[in-house]
PDB file of C-alpha atoms in Angstrom:
ATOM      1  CA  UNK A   1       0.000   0.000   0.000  1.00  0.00           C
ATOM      2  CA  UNK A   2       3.149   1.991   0.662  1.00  0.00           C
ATOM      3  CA  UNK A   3       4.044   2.226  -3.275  1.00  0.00           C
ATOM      4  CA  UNK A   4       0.843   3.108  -4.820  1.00  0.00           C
ATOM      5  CA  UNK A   5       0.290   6.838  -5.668  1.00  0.00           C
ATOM      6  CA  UNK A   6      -1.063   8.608  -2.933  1.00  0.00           C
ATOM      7  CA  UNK A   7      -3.602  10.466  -5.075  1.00  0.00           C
ATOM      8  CA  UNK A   8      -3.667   7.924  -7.830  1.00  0.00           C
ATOM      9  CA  UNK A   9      -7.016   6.142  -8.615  1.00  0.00           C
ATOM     10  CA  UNK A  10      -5.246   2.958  -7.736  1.00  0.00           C
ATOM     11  CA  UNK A  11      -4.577   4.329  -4.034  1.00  0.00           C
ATOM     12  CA  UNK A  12      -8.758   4.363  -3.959  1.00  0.00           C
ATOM     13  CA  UNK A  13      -9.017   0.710  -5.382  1.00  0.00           C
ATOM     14  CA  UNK A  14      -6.087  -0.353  -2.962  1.00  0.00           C
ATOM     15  CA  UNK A  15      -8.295   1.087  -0.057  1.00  0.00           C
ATOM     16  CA  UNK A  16     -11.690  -0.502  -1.408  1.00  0.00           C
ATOM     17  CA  UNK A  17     -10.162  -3.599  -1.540  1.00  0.00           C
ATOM     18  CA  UNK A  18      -8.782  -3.838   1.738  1.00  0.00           C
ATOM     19  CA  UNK A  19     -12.086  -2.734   3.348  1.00  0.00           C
ATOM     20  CA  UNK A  20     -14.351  -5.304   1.154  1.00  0.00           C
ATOM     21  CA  UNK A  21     -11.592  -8.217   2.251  1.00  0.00           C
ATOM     22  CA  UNK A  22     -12.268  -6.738   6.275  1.00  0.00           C
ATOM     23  CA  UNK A  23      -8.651  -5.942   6.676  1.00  0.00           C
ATOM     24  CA  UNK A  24      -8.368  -2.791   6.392  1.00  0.00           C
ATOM     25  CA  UNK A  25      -7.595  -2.459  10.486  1.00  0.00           C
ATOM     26  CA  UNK A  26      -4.150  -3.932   9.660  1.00  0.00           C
ATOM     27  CA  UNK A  27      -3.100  -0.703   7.389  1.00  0.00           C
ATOM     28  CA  UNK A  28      -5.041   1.648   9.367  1.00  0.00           C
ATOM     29  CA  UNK A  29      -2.556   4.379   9.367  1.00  0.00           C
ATOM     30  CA  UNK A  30      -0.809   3.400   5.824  1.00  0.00           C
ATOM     31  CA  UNK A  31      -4.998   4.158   4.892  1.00  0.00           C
ATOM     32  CA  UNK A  32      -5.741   7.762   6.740  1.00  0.00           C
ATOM     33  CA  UNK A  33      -2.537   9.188   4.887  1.00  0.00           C
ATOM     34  CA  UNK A  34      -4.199   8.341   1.652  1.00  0.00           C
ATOM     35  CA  UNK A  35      -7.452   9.265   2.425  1.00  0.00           C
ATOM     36  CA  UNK A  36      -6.351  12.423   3.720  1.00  0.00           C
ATOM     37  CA  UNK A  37      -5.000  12.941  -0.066  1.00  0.00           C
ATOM     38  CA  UNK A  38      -8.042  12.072  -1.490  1.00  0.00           C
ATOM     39  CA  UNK A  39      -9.803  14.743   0.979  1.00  0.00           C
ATOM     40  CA  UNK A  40      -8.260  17.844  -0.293  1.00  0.00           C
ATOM     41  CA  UNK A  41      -8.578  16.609  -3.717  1.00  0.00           C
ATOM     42  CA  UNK A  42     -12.477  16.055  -3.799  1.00  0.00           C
ATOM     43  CA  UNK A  43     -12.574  19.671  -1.298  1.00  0.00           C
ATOM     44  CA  UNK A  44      -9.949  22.373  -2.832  1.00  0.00           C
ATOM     45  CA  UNK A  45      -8.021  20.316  -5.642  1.00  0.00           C
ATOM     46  CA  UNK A  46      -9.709  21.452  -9.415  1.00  0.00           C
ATOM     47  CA  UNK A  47      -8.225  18.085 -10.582  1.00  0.00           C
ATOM     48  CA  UNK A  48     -11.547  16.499  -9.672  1.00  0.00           C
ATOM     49  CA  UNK A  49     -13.191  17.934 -12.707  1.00  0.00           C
ATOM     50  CA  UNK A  50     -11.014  15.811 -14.565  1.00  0.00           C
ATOM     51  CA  UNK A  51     -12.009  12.631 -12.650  1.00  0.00           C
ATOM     52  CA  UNK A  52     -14.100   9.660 -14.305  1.00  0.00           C
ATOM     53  CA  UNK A  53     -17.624   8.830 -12.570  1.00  0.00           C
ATOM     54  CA  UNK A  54     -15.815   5.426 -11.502  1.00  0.00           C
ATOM     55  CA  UNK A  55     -12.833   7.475  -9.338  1.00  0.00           C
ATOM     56  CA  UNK A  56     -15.216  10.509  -8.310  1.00  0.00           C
ATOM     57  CA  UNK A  57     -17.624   7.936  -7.214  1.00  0.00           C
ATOM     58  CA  UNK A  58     -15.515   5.889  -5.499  1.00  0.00           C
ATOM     59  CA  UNK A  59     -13.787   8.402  -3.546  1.00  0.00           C
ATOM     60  CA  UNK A  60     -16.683   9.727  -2.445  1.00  0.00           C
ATOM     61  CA  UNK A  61     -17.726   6.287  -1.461  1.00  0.00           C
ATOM     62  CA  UNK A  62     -14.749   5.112   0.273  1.00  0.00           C
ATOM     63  CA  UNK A  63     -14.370   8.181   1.929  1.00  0.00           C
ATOM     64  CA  UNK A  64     -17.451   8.855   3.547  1.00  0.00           C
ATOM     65  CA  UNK A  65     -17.564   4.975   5.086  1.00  0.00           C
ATOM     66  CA  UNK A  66     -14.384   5.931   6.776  1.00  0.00           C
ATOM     67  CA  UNK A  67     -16.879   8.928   8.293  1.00  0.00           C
ATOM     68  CA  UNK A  68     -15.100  11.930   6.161  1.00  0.00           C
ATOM     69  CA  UNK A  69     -17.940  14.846   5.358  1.00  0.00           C
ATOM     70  CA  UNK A  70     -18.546  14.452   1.363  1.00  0.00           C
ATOM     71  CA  UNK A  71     -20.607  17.054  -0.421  1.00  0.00           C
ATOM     72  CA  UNK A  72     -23.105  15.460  -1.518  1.00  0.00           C
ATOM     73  CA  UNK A  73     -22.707  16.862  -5.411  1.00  0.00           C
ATOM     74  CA  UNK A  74     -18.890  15.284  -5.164  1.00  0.00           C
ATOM     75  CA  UNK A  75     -17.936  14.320  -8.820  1.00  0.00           C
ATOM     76  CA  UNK A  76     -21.354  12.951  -9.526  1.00  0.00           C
ATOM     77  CA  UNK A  77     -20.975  14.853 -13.104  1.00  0.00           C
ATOM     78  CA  UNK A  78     -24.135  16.919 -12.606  1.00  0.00           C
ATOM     79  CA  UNK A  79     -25.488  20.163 -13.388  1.00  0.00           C
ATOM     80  CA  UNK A  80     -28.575  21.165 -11.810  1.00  0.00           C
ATOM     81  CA  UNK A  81     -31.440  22.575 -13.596  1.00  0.00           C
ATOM     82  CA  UNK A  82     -34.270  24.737 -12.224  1.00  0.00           C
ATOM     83  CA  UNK A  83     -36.162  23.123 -13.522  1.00  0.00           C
ATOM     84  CA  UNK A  84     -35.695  19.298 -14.287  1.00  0.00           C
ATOM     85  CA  UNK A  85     -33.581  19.069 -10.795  1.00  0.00           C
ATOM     86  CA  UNK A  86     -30.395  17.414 -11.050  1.00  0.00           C
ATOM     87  CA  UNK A  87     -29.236  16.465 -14.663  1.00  0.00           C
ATOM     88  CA  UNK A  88     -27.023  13.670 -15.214  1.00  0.00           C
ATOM     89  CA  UNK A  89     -24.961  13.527 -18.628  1.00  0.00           C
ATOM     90  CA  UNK A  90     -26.522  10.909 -21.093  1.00  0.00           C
ATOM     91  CA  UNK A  91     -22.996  10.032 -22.138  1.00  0.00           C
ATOM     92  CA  UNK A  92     -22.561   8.032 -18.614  1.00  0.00           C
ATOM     93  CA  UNK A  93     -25.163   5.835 -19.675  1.00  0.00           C
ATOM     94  CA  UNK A  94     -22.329   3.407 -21.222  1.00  0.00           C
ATOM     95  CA  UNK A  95     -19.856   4.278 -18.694  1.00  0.00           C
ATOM     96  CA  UNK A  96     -20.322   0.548 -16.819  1.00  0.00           C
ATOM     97  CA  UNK A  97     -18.000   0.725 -14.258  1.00  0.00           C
ATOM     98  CA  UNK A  98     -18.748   4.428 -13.085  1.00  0.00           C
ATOM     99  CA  UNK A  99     -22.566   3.570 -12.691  1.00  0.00           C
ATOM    100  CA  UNK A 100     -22.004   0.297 -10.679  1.00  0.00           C
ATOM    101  CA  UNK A 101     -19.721   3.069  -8.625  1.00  0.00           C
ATOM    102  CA  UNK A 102     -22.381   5.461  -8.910  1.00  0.00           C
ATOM    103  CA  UNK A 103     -25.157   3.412  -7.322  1.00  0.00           C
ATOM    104  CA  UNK A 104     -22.917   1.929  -4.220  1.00  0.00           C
ATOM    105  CA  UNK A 105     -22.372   5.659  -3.569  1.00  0.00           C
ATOM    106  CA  UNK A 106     -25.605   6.344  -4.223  1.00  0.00           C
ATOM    107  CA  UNK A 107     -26.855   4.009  -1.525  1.00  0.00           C
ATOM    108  CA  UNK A 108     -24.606   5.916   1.211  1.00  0.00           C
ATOM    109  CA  UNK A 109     -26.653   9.116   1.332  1.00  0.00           C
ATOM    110  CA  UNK A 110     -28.657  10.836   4.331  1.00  0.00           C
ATOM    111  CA  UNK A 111     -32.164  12.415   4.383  1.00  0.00           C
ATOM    112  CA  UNK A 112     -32.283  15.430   2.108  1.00  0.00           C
ATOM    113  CA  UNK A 113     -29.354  14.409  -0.038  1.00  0.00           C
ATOM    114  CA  UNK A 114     -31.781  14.597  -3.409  1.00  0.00           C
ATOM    115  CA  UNK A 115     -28.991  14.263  -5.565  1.00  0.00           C
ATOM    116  CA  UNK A 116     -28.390  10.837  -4.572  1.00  0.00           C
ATOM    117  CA  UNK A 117     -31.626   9.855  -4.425  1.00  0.00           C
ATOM    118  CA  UNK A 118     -31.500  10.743  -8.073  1.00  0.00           C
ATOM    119  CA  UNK A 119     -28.266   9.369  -8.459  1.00  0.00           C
ATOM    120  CA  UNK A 120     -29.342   5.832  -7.027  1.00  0.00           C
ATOM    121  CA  UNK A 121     -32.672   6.135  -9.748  1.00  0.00           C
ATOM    122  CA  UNK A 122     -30.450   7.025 -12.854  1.00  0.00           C
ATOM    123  CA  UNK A 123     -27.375   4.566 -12.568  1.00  0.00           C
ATOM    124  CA  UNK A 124     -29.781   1.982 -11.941  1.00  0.00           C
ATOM    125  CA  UNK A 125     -32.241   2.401 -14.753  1.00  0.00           C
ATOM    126  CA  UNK A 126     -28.974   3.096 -17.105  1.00  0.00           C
ATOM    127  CA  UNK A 127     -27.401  -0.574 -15.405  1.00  0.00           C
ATOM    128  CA  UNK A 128     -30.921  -2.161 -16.142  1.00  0.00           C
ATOM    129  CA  UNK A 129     -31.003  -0.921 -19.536  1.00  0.00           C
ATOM    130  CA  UNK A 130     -27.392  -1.880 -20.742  1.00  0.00           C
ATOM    131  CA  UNK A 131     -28.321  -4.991 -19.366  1.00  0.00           C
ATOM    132  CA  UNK A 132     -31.374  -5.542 -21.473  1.00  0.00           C
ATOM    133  CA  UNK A 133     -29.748  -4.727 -24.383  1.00  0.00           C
ATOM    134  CA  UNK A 134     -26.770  -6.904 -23.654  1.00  0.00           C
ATOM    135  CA  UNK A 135     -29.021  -9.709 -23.694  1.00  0.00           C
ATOM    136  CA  UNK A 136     -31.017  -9.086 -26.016  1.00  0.00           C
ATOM    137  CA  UNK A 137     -28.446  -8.112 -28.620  1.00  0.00           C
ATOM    138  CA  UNK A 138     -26.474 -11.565 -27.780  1.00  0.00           C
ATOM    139  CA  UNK A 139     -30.066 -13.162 -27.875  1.00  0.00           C
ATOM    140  CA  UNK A 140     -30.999 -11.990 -31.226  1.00  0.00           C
ATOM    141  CA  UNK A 141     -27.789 -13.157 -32.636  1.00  0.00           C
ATOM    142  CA  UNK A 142     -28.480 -16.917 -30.707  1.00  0.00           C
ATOM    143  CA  UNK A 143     -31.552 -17.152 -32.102  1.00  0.00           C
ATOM    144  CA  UNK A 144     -30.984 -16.188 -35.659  1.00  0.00           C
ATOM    145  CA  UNK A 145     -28.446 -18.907 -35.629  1.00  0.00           C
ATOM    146  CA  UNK A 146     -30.796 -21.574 -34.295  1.00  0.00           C
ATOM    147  CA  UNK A 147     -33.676 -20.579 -36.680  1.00  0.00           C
ATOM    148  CA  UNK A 148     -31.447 -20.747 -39.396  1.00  0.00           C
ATOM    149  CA  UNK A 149     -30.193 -24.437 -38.375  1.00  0.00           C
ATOM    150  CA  UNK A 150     -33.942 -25.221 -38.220  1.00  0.00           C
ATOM    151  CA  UNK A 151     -34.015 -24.485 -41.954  1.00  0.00           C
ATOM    152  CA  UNK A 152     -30.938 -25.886 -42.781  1.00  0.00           C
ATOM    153  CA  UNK A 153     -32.022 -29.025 -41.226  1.00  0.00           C
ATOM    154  CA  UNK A 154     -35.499 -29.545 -43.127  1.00  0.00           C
ATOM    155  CA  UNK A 155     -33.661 -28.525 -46.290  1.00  0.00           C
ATOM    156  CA  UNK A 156     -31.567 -31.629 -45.826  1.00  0.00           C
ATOM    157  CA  UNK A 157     -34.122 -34.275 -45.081  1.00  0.00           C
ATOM    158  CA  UNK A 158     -35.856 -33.255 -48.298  1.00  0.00           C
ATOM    159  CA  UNK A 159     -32.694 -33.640 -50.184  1.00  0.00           C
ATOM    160  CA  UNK A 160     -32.462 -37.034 -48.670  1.00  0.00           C
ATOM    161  CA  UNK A 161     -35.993 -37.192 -49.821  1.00  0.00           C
ATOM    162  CA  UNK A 162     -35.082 -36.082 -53.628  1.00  0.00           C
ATOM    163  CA  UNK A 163     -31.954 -38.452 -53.752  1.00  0.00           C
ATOM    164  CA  UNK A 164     -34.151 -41.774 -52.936  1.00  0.00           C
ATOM    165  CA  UNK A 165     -36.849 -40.630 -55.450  1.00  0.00           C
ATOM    166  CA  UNK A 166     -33.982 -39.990 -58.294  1.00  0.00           C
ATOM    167  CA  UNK A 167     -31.941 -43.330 -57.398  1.00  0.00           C
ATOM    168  CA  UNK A 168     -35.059 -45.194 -57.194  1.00  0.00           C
ATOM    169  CA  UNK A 169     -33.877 -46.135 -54.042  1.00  0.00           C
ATOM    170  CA  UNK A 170     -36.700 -47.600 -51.206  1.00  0.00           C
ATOM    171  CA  UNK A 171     -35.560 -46.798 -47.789  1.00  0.00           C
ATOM    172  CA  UNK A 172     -37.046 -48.685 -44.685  1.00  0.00           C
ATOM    173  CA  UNK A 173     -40.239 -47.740 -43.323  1.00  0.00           C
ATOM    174  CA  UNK A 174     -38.493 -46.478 -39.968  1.00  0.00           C
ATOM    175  CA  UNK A 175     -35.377 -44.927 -42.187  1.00  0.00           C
ATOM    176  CA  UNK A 176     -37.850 -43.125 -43.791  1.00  0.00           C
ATOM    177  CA  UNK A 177     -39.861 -42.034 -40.821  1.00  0.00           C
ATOM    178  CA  UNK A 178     -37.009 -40.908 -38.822  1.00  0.00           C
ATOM    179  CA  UNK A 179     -36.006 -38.381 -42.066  1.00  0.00           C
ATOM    180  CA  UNK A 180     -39.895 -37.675 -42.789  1.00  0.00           C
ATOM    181  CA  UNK A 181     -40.315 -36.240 -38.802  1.00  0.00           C
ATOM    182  CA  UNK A 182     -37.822 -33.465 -39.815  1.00  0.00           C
ATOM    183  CA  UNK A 183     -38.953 -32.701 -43.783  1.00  0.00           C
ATOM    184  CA  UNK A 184     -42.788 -32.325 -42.233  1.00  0.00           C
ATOM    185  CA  UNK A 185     -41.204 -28.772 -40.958  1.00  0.00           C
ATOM    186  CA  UNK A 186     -43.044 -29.764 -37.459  1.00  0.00           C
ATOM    187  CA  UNK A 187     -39.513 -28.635 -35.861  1.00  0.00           C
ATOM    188  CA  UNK A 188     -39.706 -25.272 -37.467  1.00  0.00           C
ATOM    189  CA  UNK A 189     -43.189 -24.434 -36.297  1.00  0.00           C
ATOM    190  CA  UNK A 190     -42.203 -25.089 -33.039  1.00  0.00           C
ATOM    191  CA  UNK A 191     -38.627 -23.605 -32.343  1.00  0.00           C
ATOM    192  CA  UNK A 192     -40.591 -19.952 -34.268  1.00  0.00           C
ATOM    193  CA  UNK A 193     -43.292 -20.205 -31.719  1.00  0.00           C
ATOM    194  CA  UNK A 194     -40.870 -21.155 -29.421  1.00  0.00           C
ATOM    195  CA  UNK A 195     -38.434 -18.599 -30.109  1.00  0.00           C
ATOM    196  CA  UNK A 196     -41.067 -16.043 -29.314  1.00  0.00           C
ATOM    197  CA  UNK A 197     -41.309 -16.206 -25.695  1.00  0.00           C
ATOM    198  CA  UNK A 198     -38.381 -14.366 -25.427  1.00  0.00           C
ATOM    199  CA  UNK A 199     -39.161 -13.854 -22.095  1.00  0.00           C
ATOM    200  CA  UNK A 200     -38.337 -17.590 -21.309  1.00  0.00           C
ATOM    201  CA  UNK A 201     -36.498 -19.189 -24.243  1.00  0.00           C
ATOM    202  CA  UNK A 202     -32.742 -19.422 -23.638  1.00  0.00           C
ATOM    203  CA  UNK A 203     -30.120 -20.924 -25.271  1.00  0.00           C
ATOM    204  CA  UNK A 204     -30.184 -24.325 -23.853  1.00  0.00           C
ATOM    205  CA  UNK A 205     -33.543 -24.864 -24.063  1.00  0.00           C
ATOM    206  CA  UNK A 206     -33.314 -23.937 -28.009  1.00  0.00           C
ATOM    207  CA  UNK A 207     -30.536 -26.309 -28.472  1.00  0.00           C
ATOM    208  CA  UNK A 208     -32.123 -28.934 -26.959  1.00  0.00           C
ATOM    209  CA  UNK A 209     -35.141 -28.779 -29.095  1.00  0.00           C
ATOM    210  CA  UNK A 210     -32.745 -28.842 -31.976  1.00  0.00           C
ATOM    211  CA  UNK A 211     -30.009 -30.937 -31.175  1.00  0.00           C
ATOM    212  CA  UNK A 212     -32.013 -33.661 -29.442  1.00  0.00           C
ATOM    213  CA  UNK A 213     -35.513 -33.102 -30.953  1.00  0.00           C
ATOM    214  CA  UNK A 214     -37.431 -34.306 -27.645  1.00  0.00           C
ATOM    215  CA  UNK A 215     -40.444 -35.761 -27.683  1.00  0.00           C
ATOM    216  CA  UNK A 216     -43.296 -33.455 -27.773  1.00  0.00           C
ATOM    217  CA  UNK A 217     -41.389 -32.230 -31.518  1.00  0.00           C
ATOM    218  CA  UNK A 218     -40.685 -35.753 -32.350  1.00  0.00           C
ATOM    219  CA  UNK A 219     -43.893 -37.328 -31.539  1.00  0.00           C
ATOM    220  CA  UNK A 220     -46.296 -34.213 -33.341  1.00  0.00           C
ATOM    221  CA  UNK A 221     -43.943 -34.912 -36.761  1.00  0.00           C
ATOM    222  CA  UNK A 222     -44.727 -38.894 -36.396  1.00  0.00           C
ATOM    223  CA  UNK A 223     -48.151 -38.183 -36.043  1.00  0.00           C
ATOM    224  CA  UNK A 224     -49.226 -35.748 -38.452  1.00  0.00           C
ATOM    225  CA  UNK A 225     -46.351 -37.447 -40.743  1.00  0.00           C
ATOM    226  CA  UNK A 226     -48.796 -40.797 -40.450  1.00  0.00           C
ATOM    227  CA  UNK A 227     -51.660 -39.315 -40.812  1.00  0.00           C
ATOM    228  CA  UNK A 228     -51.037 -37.734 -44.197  1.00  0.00           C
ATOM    229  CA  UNK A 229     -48.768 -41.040 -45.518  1.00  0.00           C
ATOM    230  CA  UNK A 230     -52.557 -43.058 -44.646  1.00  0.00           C
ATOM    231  CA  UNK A 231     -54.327 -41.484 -47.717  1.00  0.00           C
ATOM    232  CA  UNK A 232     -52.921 -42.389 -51.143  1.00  0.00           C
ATOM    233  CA  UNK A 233     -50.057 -40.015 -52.692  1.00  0.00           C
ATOM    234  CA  UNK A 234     -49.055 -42.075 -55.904  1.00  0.00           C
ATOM    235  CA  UNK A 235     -47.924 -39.424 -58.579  1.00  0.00           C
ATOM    236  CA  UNK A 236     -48.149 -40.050 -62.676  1.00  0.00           C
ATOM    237  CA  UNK A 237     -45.392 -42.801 -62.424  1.00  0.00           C
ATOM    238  CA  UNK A 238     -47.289 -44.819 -59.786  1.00  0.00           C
ATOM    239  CA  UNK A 239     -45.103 -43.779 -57.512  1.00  0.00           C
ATOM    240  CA  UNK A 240     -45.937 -43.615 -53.828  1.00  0.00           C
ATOM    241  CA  UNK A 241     -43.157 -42.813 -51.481  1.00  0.00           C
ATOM    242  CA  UNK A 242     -45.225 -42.653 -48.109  1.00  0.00           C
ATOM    243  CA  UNK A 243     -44.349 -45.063 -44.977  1.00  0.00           C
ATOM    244  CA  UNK A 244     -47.316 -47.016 -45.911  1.00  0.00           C
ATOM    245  CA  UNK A 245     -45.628 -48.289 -49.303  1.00  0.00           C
ATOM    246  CA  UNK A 246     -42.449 -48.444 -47.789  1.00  0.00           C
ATOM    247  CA  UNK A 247     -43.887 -50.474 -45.075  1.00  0.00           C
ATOM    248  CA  UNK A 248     -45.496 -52.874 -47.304  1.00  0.00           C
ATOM    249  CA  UNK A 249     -42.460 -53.387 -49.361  1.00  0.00           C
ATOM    250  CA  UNK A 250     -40.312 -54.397 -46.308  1.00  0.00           C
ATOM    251  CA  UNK A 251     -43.899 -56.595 -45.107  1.00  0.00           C
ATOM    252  CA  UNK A 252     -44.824 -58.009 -48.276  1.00  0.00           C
ATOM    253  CA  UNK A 253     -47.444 -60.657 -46.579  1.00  0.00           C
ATOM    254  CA  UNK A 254     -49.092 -57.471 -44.627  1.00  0.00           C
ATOM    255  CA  UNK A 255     -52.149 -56.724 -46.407  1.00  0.00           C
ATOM    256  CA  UNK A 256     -53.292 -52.971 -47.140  1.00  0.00           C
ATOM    257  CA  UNK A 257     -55.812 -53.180 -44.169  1.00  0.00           C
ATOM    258  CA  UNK A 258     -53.222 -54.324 -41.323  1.00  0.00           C
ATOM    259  CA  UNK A 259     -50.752 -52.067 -42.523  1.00  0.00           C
ATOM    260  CA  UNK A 260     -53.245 -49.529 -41.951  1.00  0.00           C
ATOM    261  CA  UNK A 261     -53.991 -50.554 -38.876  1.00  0.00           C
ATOM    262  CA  UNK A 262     -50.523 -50.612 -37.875  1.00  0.00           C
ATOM    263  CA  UNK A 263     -50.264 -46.962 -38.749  1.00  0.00           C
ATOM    264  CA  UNK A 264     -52.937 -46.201 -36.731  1.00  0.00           C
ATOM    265  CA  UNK A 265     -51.589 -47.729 -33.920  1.00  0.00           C
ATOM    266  CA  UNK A 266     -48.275 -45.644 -33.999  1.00  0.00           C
ATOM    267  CA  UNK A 267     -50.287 -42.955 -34.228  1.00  0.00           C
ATOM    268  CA  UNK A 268     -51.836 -43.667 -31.466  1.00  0.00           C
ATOM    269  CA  UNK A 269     -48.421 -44.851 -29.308  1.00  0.00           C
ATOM    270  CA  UNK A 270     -47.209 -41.294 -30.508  1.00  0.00           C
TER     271      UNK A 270
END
């Protein structure tokens, strides 16, 4: 404590460090020398003018915990208007650091001290405020990418649709279901519904819905998936490409009516 600056803003973190770790009795008089310093500058020095909120603040702070009289007004970056009261300037509204300083001061003040009272009410709508737009600038930028993997994601499974119609291939009736979950776009409904309750989504829960496509996704594709495969979609070519031809190829003793019935019965597990 003996090397920092005596009037350097470092000399006020040293001092606010040592009374938040509760051991600032053990450099009690190392202390009083530098808040002496910081005394005359916040009463007759003019360098205070040229302090940030985060040092005025501070110093104002640290000093009058230690019981040393603080104006009130001390480097709160004010002007007062007859008006309007106290006005702060809007360019603090980014300045972090000196509004988290700001409001601890804020919260030291005595009946009659308006200015702090004010103080405590700006810093902590401006705090608030850069914290809502924190979150919802990162969230914005989360969700974009998540819708967009939505997309990406049925615009595969209907390539993988177009590839077994062009190669003639005939997948299995669960291959096929598994793919024909995602191309029914049940995934996108949900995760754009989903997406707006921005008030609860999150990132994990997005994910989840993506990545592991639980149940309640899974099970609404299966079923409205089934449901549409039960009527008949043959095109020009005779061509059918629905889980009940598939199943029926890979069951060739089922007859149209059980594998119906088996449909319906999936539908119904779903």
């Amino acid at each position: 404590i003996k090397k920092v600056e005596q009037r350097s803003l470092e000399s006020l973190v040293m001092v606010d460090a040592l009374q938040r770790l509760g051991i600032a009795y053990h450099f009690e008089e190392e202390m009083q020398i530098l808040l002496q310093e910081h005394l005359l500058i916040s009463t007759f020095d003019g360098h205070l003018g040229n302090s940030s909120l985060y040092e005025a603040s501070l110093r104002f702070r640290v000093l009058r915990q230690e019981g040393y009289f603080m104006s009130a007004s001390s480097g709160f970056m004010t002007k007062e208007d007859s008006n309007a009261g106290y006005v702060f300037d809007p360019k603090l509204w980014k300045d972090i650091f000196g509004l988290m300083s700001m409001y601890e001061a804020s919260n030291l003040g005595i009946q009659g001290e308006d200015i702090l009272d004010e103080a405590a009410d700006f810093s902590r709508r401006a705090l608030i405020l850069n914290v809502a737009n924190d979150i919802n600038g990162t969230s914005s930028q989360i969700l974009k990418e998540l819708v967009s993997n939505t997309w990406a994601r049925l615009c595969d499974a209907s390539l993988v649709e177009a590839r077994w119609f062009t190669s003639r291939h005939s997948p299995l009736a669960d291959e096929y279901l598994k793919n024909a979950v995602v191309s029914s776009g049940v995934h996108i409904v949900m995760v754009h519904s989903f997406a707006f309750l921005s008030e609860s989504v999150n990132q994990h829960s997005l994910e989840m819905m993506l990545n592991n496509f639980p149940g309640i996704s899974s099970s609404t594709g299966e079923i409205l998936r089934l449901w549409d495969d039960l009527g008949s979609a043959k095109n020009q070519e005779g061509h059918d490409g629905s889980y009940l031809d598939y199943y029926m190829k890979e069951n060739p003793s089922c007859l149209l009516k059980g594998a119906r019935d088996h449909m319906k019965e999936m539908i119904s597990d779903a």
